[in-house]
Amino acid sequence: MAESPWWHGGVLYQLYVRSWRDSNGDGYGDVRGIIERLDYLSWLGVDGIWLSPTMPSPDQDWGYDVSDYTGVHPELGTLDDLDALIAAAAERGIRVLLDLVPNHTSSAHPWFLDAVSARDAEHRDYYVWADPAPGGGPPNNWLDATGQPAWQWHAATGQYYLHNFLAGQPDLNWWLPSVHAEFREILRFWFDRGIAGFRIDVAHGLYKDAELRDNPPLPPGSSRLDGRFGLRPVYNANRPETHSVYREWRKIAGSYSPARLLLGETWTGDVGRLASYYGNDDELQLAFNFPFAFAGFEAPALTAVAAETTAALPPGACPVWTGSNHDIGRFPTRWCAGDERKIRLALLVLATLPGTMVLYYGDEIGMTDVDVPAALRRDSMTLSGNNPQGNRDRARTPMRWDDSPSGGFTAEGVVPWLPLGNPLQPNLTGPSVARQRDDPGSTLWLCRRLLELRRAELGGGIPRLEILSAEPHLWVYRVGRLVVAANFSGRPAGMPAAAGEVLLTTSGEEPGTDGRRGAALGPWQGVVARQSG
Ligand code: GLC
């Protein structure tokens, strides 16, 4: 029998490089800083790390505007540093994934600099150019990520170019075979260096409607996954042709041993469409499940998405469970409002669902969003205030390693690129690794034990998720030999008698008893039990 890929039952740790550990005292986290703290990740028990963008960039969107796809951003390190990280991580059984941005480049990329030089420039068609609409103005009604027209007028060559994000992030033209060829080379460049795979930025983007048709209006009451600024992005996202790119890349990923991983940022509210990105086991191996991340922290909502997802995915496909990232914010805030009981319960649920779990740095200690004062914010995409994502800096603040003023993130006296906390609320220091590592009852220890349990019980395959009960405040499911019971309320809840031997609880305490009904879960308590046989 073929061995299961490492991500089946595995845990990926999203590491926002600029905010994790600064090794050279310039206020920015860096690749050497990751190497310094690899032992922590190994102690925690993660299988792989996904590094937020590491490639050279003018940083209008903090690395999501790439100016060189085969380099390392000088502020973060060098290619040698990255090679050293791959090797040091491999010694600890940790794989390294990079963030790949194929939907757009930076306007400082040499391809774009050439494209704007003349209408007949060699790289002109690498980008999406269009003439003004018949009556003048932008070619269609598409809007960018800030709600402004997605078209930038280029006076010197008399055409508009498309940017679905900032004007400094021109969209690539995936109808052009040379763009495919360039990215095939980029994939091989990194796979040859030992990169275990890519998280693919805006994986649902790439192709745009060839006729550039107007997007239809967004029906009232739609979720933010369905559209924004009053439009449904029918013609500039989730186009059917995009699947051809992943079929091409999957062949490349599969030609390596072990196979390289393609994990897509698949922004869709429709689990059927999410499933389509797995293809017939010939496209992405993993696709982010945003409907789950955006579900309310309530048993019925989470149960419904989990059940729909596992039903929609093709047989053998591996679901992805996550609650936080650098765009949507941290689940300890969004789901749990900082309540540690809820944070622990969320970790328990994320760690016991079958498939791949993605932790965002700091989730393991229950780090919450930071209310970064406006004057210290660095994310230009959300500075305008009307962005539906809110301010993204809140979830990008430095990792808190210890309780010193620098948080152990950078050298004492150095001003970090984003504040560790709101300077106006100096008493709200939040959790730290050092404090929790000394306390076996901490969230960090709970997370570590959950990952250990996950490895032992859910590794090497995708067990079926069987929902045993989804009452308004209680979610009980079976996965492999495990029975998980989660009480989503501030009151005690009955626990199924047949759950089996209790292996772990979020509160460290055994479930109590509730009169005739038998075992009872405490408020916001979660339990993992194992059935014998
Ligand atoms: C993705 C990234 C986000 C970035 C955008 C444009 O959504 O996660 O941070 O701003 O793509 O690249």
XYZ file of C-alpha atoms and ligand atoms in Angstrom:
545
model
C 0.000 0.000 0.000
C 1.298 3.478 -0.846
C 2.276 5.523 2.199
C -0.035 8.452 2.992
C 1.347 11.891 2.312
C 2.686 13.681 5.392
C -0.091 16.264 5.424
C -2.807 13.651 5.955
C -3.442 14.124 9.645
C -0.599 16.653 9.699
C -0.195 20.113 11.182
C 1.078 23.108 9.256
C 2.224 26.217 11.078
C 1.764 29.511 9.256
C 4.718 31.640 10.160
C 4.547 35.343 9.364
C 8.301 35.767 8.941
C 8.464 39.510 9.655
C 6.815 39.004 13.021
C 8.223 35.782 14.345
C 11.817 36.290 15.448
C 14.278 39.058 14.603
C 17.831 37.668 14.677
C 19.716 40.821 13.649
C 17.996 43.583 15.622
C 16.505 45.559 12.724
C 12.941 45.259 13.993
C 11.882 42.741 11.319
C 11.671 39.006 11.805
C 13.915 37.015 9.466
C 14.924 33.574 8.217
C 17.835 33.234 10.665
C 15.355 33.968 13.431
C 13.301 30.975 12.343
C 16.378 28.751 12.486
C 17.043 29.983 16.050
C 13.603 28.860 17.167
C 13.165 25.627 15.228
C 13.527 23.595 18.410
C 10.384 25.264 19.716
C 8.422 24.143 16.645
C 9.824 20.670 16.977
C 8.810 20.593 20.677
C 5.332 21.820 19.719
C 5.087 19.030 17.158
C 4.338 20.626 13.803
C 4.933 18.769 10.526
C 5.567 21.745 8.306
C 5.845 25.521 8.231
C 4.373 27.819 5.620
C 6.401 31.006 5.425
C 4.565 34.198 4.524
C 6.160 35.828 1.440
C 9.944 35.649 1.446
C 10.692 36.925 -2.060
C 12.103 40.372 -2.905
C 9.371 42.983 -2.941
C 8.837 46.737 -2.597
C 6.405 45.754 0.169
C 3.378 47.724 -0.863
C 1.558 44.567 0.279
C 4.316 43.095 2.462
C 5.751 40.640 -0.006
C 2.525 39.867 -1.873
C 3.940 42.149 -4.557
C 6.872 40.117 -5.826
C 9.690 41.681 -7.829
C 11.856 38.538 -8.109
C 10.391 35.020 -7.860
C 13.688 33.241 -7.312
C 15.235 35.366 -4.591
C 14.942 36.135 -0.898
C 13.977 39.569 0.399
C 17.195 41.177 1.745
C 15.401 42.256 4.942
C 14.515 38.628 5.622
C 17.807 36.981 4.661
C 19.574 35.362 1.735
C 19.153 32.260 -0.388
C 21.897 30.677 1.725
C 19.858 31.385 4.857
C 16.819 29.760 3.284
C 18.855 26.723 2.243
C 20.150 26.512 5.817
C 16.590 26.712 7.136
C 15.403 23.923 4.831
C 18.273 21.716 6.002
C 17.890 22.520 9.719
C 14.129 21.992 9.537
C 14.585 18.673 7.718
C 16.842 17.463 10.547
C 13.829 17.915 12.813
C 11.353 16.362 10.376
C 9.806 19.760 9.558
C 9.007 20.657 5.937
C 9.201 24.203 4.591
C 6.524 25.668 2.322
C 6.830 29.042 0.620
C 4.106 31.469 -0.363
C 3.791 31.750 -4.156
C 2.001 34.719 -5.715
C 1.010 33.831 -9.294
C -2.030 36.095 -9.711
C -0.016 39.303 -9.928
C 3.507 40.652 -9.682
C 4.822 43.875 -8.249
C 4.797 46.844 -10.608
C 8.565 46.834 -9.912
C 8.985 43.363 -11.456
C 11.223 43.468 -14.571
C 8.360 41.942 -16.627
C 6.112 44.877 -15.783
C 8.859 47.467 -16.244
C 9.292 46.078 -19.748
C 5.508 45.813 -20.325
C 4.974 49.530 -19.717
C 7.848 50.522 -21.976
C 5.899 50.116 -25.237
C 2.786 48.509 -26.681
C 4.943 46.026 -28.558
C 7.291 45.301 -25.645
C 8.238 41.633 -25.198
C 6.389 41.326 -21.877
C 3.410 43.576 -22.707
C 0.986 40.646 -22.849
C 2.209 39.172 -19.573
C -0.345 41.567 -18.070
C -4.004 42.346 -18.730
C -4.312 45.501 -20.828
C -7.525 47.032 -22.186
C -8.705 50.134 -23.990
C -11.080 52.562 -22.304
C -14.812 51.759 -22.379
C -16.611 53.128 -25.489
C -17.810 56.156 -23.525
C -14.376 56.579 -21.868
C -13.261 55.473 -18.418
C -12.282 52.006 -17.155
C -13.049 49.011 -19.443
C -15.557 47.431 -17.020
C -16.979 47.661 -13.497
C -14.438 45.441 -11.691
C -13.221 46.793 -8.357
C -9.938 46.195 -6.593
C -9.390 45.056 -3.001
C -9.850 48.608 -1.708
C -13.150 49.174 -3.544
C -11.617 51.396 -6.249
C -11.733 50.588 -9.994
C -9.450 47.623 -10.697
C -7.987 49.449 -13.713
C -5.051 51.823 -13.758
C -4.655 54.191 -16.684
C -1.190 54.134 -18.241
C -0.939 57.397 -20.155
C 2.351 56.727 -21.941
C 0.968 53.690 -23.786
C -2.710 54.755 -23.786
C -4.289 51.708 -22.128
C -5.514 50.523 -18.751
C -3.917 47.643 -16.877
C -5.783 45.357 -14.467
C -5.028 45.133 -10.732
C -7.403 43.183 -8.557
C -5.424 44.293 -5.502
C -3.310 47.493 -5.381
C -2.191 49.436 -8.458
C 1.322 48.256 -7.525
C 0.149 44.639 -8.068
C -0.658 44.283 -11.786
C -2.524 41.042 -12.606
C -0.737 38.546 -14.815
C -2.377 37.363 -18.042
C -2.788 33.608 -17.629
C -4.184 33.255 -21.153
C -0.564 33.629 -22.320
C 1.427 30.357 -22.575
C 4.691 32.160 -21.675
C 3.268 33.017 -18.240
C 2.646 29.297 -17.685
C 6.191 28.534 -18.807
C 7.687 31.120 -16.429
C 5.843 29.640 -13.436
C 6.753 26.073 -14.327
C 10.386 27.186 -14.065
C 9.742 28.983 -10.765
C 8.136 25.859 -9.299
C 11.061 23.707 -10.341
C 13.594 26.232 -9.050
C 12.194 25.990 -5.533
C 11.316 22.293 -5.549
C 14.901 21.573 -6.621
C 16.100 23.528 -3.560
C 14.111 21.252 -1.267
C 10.979 23.324 -0.718
C 8.182 20.915 0.303
C 5.457 22.851 -1.469
C 3.656 26.143 -1.853
C 0.763 27.961 -0.362
C -0.710 29.526 -3.490
C -1.882 33.088 -3.034
C -5.244 34.013 -4.618
C -5.439 30.499 -6.043
C -8.999 31.192 -7.180
C -7.786 34.176 -9.242
C -5.342 33.649 -12.149
C -7.660 33.536 -15.182
C -10.002 36.458 -15.929
C -12.922 36.453 -18.336
C -11.523 36.836 -21.863
C -14.344 39.264 -22.761
C -13.881 41.250 -19.531
C -17.633 41.206 -18.849
C -19.077 43.337 -16.031
C -19.576 41.671 -12.662
C -23.218 41.342 -11.514
C -24.514 43.015 -8.340
C -24.134 41.270 -4.993
C -27.508 40.267 -3.541
C -28.208 41.868 -0.167
C -27.313 39.687 2.808
C -24.502 37.859 0.949
C -21.465 36.723 2.917
C -18.126 38.404 2.412
C -16.951 35.211 0.744
C -19.492 35.823 -2.029
C -18.349 39.314 -2.928
C -17.702 42.810 -1.705
C -18.354 46.435 -2.525
C -21.739 45.459 -3.968
C -20.389 43.140 -6.687
C -20.135 39.373 -7.175
C -16.729 38.639 -8.696
C -18.092 36.221 -11.291
C -15.779 37.273 -14.109
C -12.513 38.068 -12.332
C -12.319 35.106 -9.918
C -13.023 31.377 -9.827
C -12.929 31.062 -13.631
C -13.054 27.488 -14.919
C -9.810 27.814 -16.898
C -7.822 28.218 -13.670
C -8.077 24.483 -13.050
C -5.802 23.832 -16.025
C -2.975 25.586 -14.173
C -3.253 23.256 -11.193
C -3.391 20.166 -13.368
C -0.137 21.348 -14.926
C 1.476 22.123 -11.550
C 0.282 18.896 -9.943
C 2.187 16.937 -12.568
C 5.322 18.873 -11.666
C 4.721 18.467 -7.903
C 4.143 14.750 -8.425
C 7.343 14.300 -10.408
C 9.345 14.919 -7.208
C 9.918 12.432 -4.455
C 8.366 12.913 -2.014
C 5.592 14.679 -3.908
C 5.473 18.414 -3.335
C 2.387 19.995 -1.838
C 0.085 22.575 -3.445
C -2.123 24.326 -0.890
C -4.471 26.897 -2.376
C -5.913 30.079 -0.942
C -9.292 29.225 -2.424
C -11.580 32.102 -1.565
C -15.120 30.849 -2.056
C -18.206 30.503 0.080
C -19.354 27.426 -1.796
C -17.948 24.093 -0.588
C -18.823 22.502 -3.939
C -16.545 24.967 -5.658
C -13.934 24.448 -2.966
C -14.056 20.738 -3.753
C -13.516 21.443 -7.450
C -9.983 22.677 -6.722
C -8.981 19.143 -5.740
C -9.966 18.055 -9.265
C -9.907 14.349 -9.809
C -6.950 14.055 -7.433
C -5.022 15.867 -10.154
C -5.140 19.517 -8.976
C -4.432 20.961 -5.504
C -3.878 18.457 -2.687
C -5.169 21.006 -0.157
C -7.579 23.931 -0.406
C -8.317 26.373 2.413
C -11.812 26.086 3.810
C -12.893 29.677 4.424
C -16.567 28.833 5.057
C -15.346 26.976 8.161
C -13.118 29.825 9.325
C -16.001 32.270 8.880
C -18.659 30.072 10.491
C -19.819 31.331 13.867
C -18.273 29.646 16.892
C -21.428 27.645 17.527
C -22.036 23.937 17.321
C -24.677 24.044 14.532
C -22.682 26.385 12.277
C -19.378 24.541 12.594
C -21.012 21.129 12.350
C -22.866 22.128 9.204
C -19.736 23.343 7.398
C -17.686 20.351 8.553
C -20.371 17.927 7.357
C -20.907 19.747 4.045
C -17.172 19.866 3.420
C -16.538 16.197 4.021
C -19.563 15.326 1.881
C -18.508 17.637 -0.977
C -14.850 16.650 -1.185
C -13.957 13.924 -3.660
C -13.111 10.534 -2.088
C -9.664 10.542 -0.508
C -9.356 14.349 -0.624
C -7.873 15.971 2.451
C -9.859 18.785 4.112
C -8.111 21.782 5.704
C -9.138 23.289 9.039
C -7.991 26.659 10.236
C -9.337 29.549 12.252
C -6.801 32.352 11.811
C -4.557 33.946 9.238
C -2.805 37.193 8.387
C -5.884 38.538 6.567
C -8.938 37.355 8.460
C -7.531 37.829 11.971
C -7.005 35.480 14.896
C -9.662 33.012 16.061
C -8.902 33.687 19.758
C -10.433 37.102 19.062
C -12.924 36.434 16.252
C -14.380 33.214 17.647
C -13.506 33.440 21.318
C -13.363 37.140 22.323
C -10.206 36.277 24.264
C -12.000 33.764 26.549
C -9.393 31.101 27.300
C -11.981 28.349 27.749
C -13.244 28.983 24.221
C -9.720 29.249 22.799
C -8.901 25.816 24.215
C -12.126 24.377 22.880
C -11.400 25.792 19.425
C -7.913 24.251 19.461
C -9.397 20.911 20.444
C -11.891 21.005 17.573
C -9.298 22.115 15.006
C -6.879 19.405 16.140
C -9.380 16.559 16.034
C -10.947 17.041 12.612
C -9.628 14.671 9.937
C -7.299 16.142 7.312
C -4.786 18.960 7.710
C -4.801 21.478 10.531
C -3.236 24.884 9.968
C -2.153 26.837 13.017
C -1.304 30.519 12.675
C 1.722 31.618 14.728
C 0.550 32.511 18.223
C -2.639 30.394 18.051
C -0.849 27.880 20.229
C -0.596 30.372 23.106
C -3.971 31.939 22.409
C -2.574 35.224 21.079
C -5.379 37.654 20.339
C -5.592 40.466 17.795
C -3.827 43.660 18.809
C -5.607 46.952 18.537
C -2.782 48.653 16.600
C -3.207 52.436 16.809
C -3.784 54.043 13.398
C -0.466 55.901 13.453
C 1.480 52.627 13.757
C -0.357 50.618 11.094
C 1.638 49.337 8.130
C -0.897 47.626 5.844
C -1.686 50.032 3.036
C -4.459 47.801 1.646
C -6.579 48.253 4.738
C -5.497 51.737 5.797
C -8.407 53.355 3.977
C -10.839 52.252 6.682
C -13.624 51.036 4.369
C -12.012 47.683 3.690
C -14.347 44.820 4.635
C -11.368 42.885 6.003
C -10.839 45.551 8.651
C -7.291 46.402 9.618
C -5.035 43.426 8.946
C -2.142 44.647 11.101
C -4.111 43.490 14.131
C -3.109 39.887 13.429
C 0.459 40.534 12.243
C 2.051 41.825 15.435
C 5.260 40.217 16.750
C 5.240 36.841 18.438
C 5.493 37.167 22.192
C 8.286 34.837 23.268
C 8.678 36.261 26.760
C 7.470 39.046 28.996
C 10.353 41.452 28.438
C 9.566 44.812 26.768
C 10.820 43.459 23.405
C 8.758 40.302 23.894
C 11.881 38.300 23.049
C 11.039 39.101 19.418
C 13.873 41.559 18.865
C 16.811 43.046 20.787
C 15.983 45.276 23.757
C 15.612 48.909 22.719
C 14.797 48.114 19.085
C 11.448 49.361 17.815
C 9.682 46.412 16.131
C 8.038 47.010 12.754
C 4.608 46.596 14.377
C 4.027 47.079 18.103
C 3.797 44.030 20.365
C 0.665 45.455 21.898
C -1.269 48.689 21.915
C 1.093 51.202 23.570
C -1.977 52.941 24.995
C -2.892 49.763 26.875
C 0.466 48.753 28.416
C -1.211 46.461 30.909
C -2.620 44.200 28.210
C 0.531 42.218 27.536
C -1.210 39.025 26.480
C 0.177 35.507 26.718
C 3.826 34.607 26.159
C 5.632 31.395 25.232
C 7.983 31.612 28.241
C 5.173 31.927 30.769
C 3.145 29.112 29.246
C 6.026 26.758 28.696
C 6.616 26.688 32.443
C 2.998 25.827 33.108
C 1.788 22.347 32.110
C -1.800 23.590 32.531
C -1.324 26.296 29.882
C -2.913 26.606 26.455
C 0.503 25.965 24.900
C 0.789 22.619 26.657
C -2.762 21.735 25.747
C -1.981 22.491 22.114
C 1.171 20.370 22.248
C -0.738 17.463 23.771
C -3.454 17.825 21.152
C -0.874 17.652 18.366
C 0.670 14.581 19.944
C -2.719 12.919 20.161
C -3.493 13.923 16.603
C -0.268 12.363 15.351
C -0.938 9.140 17.230
C -4.588 8.784 16.308
C -5.286 10.692 13.094
C -2.004 10.474 11.177
C -1.489 8.607 7.938
C -4.907 8.768 6.357
C -8.211 10.592 6.376
C -10.601 8.902 8.773
C -14.290 9.469 8.248
C -15.955 12.232 10.244
C -19.138 10.933 11.797
C -21.361 13.510 13.466
C -22.990 11.857 16.480
C -24.882 14.843 17.734
C -25.208 18.506 16.942
C -27.514 19.989 19.499
C -27.541 23.776 19.686
C -24.771 23.795 22.297
C -23.147 20.438 21.960
C -21.124 18.934 19.159
C -20.167 15.270 19.395
C -18.321 13.487 16.612
C -16.392 10.334 15.975
C -13.186 10.315 13.985
C -11.149 7.126 13.801
C -11.181 5.645 17.288
C -11.752 9.027 18.904
C -14.982 10.492 20.178
C -14.901 14.246 20.649
C -17.475 16.106 22.704
C -17.490 19.899 22.741
C -19.745 22.016 24.906
C -20.388 25.357 23.178
C -22.116 26.942 26.125
C -21.498 28.438 29.528
C -23.625 25.723 31.169
C -22.857 22.068 31.869
C -23.853 19.657 29.117
C -24.426 15.913 29.105
C -21.734 13.712 27.605
C -22.474 10.536 25.662
C -22.071 7.563 27.971
C -20.376 5.446 25.303
C -17.612 7.945 24.609
C -14.906 5.670 26.014
C -11.721 6.346 27.943
C -11.084 10.078 28.364
C -7.675 10.948 26.905
C -7.693 14.685 27.275
C -9.912 17.556 28.327
C -9.540 21.262 27.650
C -9.763 22.142 31.315
C -7.369 19.479 32.536
C -10.202 18.142 34.657
C -12.144 14.963 34.098
C -15.737 15.580 33.057
C -18.020 15.894 36.075
C -21.255 14.057 36.662
C -24.740 15.262 36.051
C -27.185 13.223 38.114
C -28.905 10.456 36.150
C -27.552 11.578 32.809
C -24.036 10.432 33.717
C -20.896 12.356 32.770
C -21.243 16.085 32.188
C -19.040 18.581 30.421
C -18.227 21.831 32.167
C -18.917 25.211 30.546
C -17.006 25.472 27.228
C -15.274 22.199 28.031
C -14.131 19.810 25.339
C -13.165 16.190 25.778
C -11.403 13.642 23.613
C -12.122 10.017 24.449
C -11.033 6.776 22.806
C -13.262 3.823 22.207
C -11.671 0.507 22.885
C -11.431 -2.169 20.199
C -3.998 37.116 -0.449
C -3.086 37.358 0.716
C -3.216 38.789 1.133
C -2.803 39.672 -0.032
C -3.589 39.329 -1.279
C -2.954 39.919 -2.504
O -5.327 37.255 -0.106
O -3.352 36.453 1.742
O -2.455 39.090 2.275
O -2.990 41.019 0.291
O -3.651 37.944 -1.498
O -1.779 39.246 -2.818
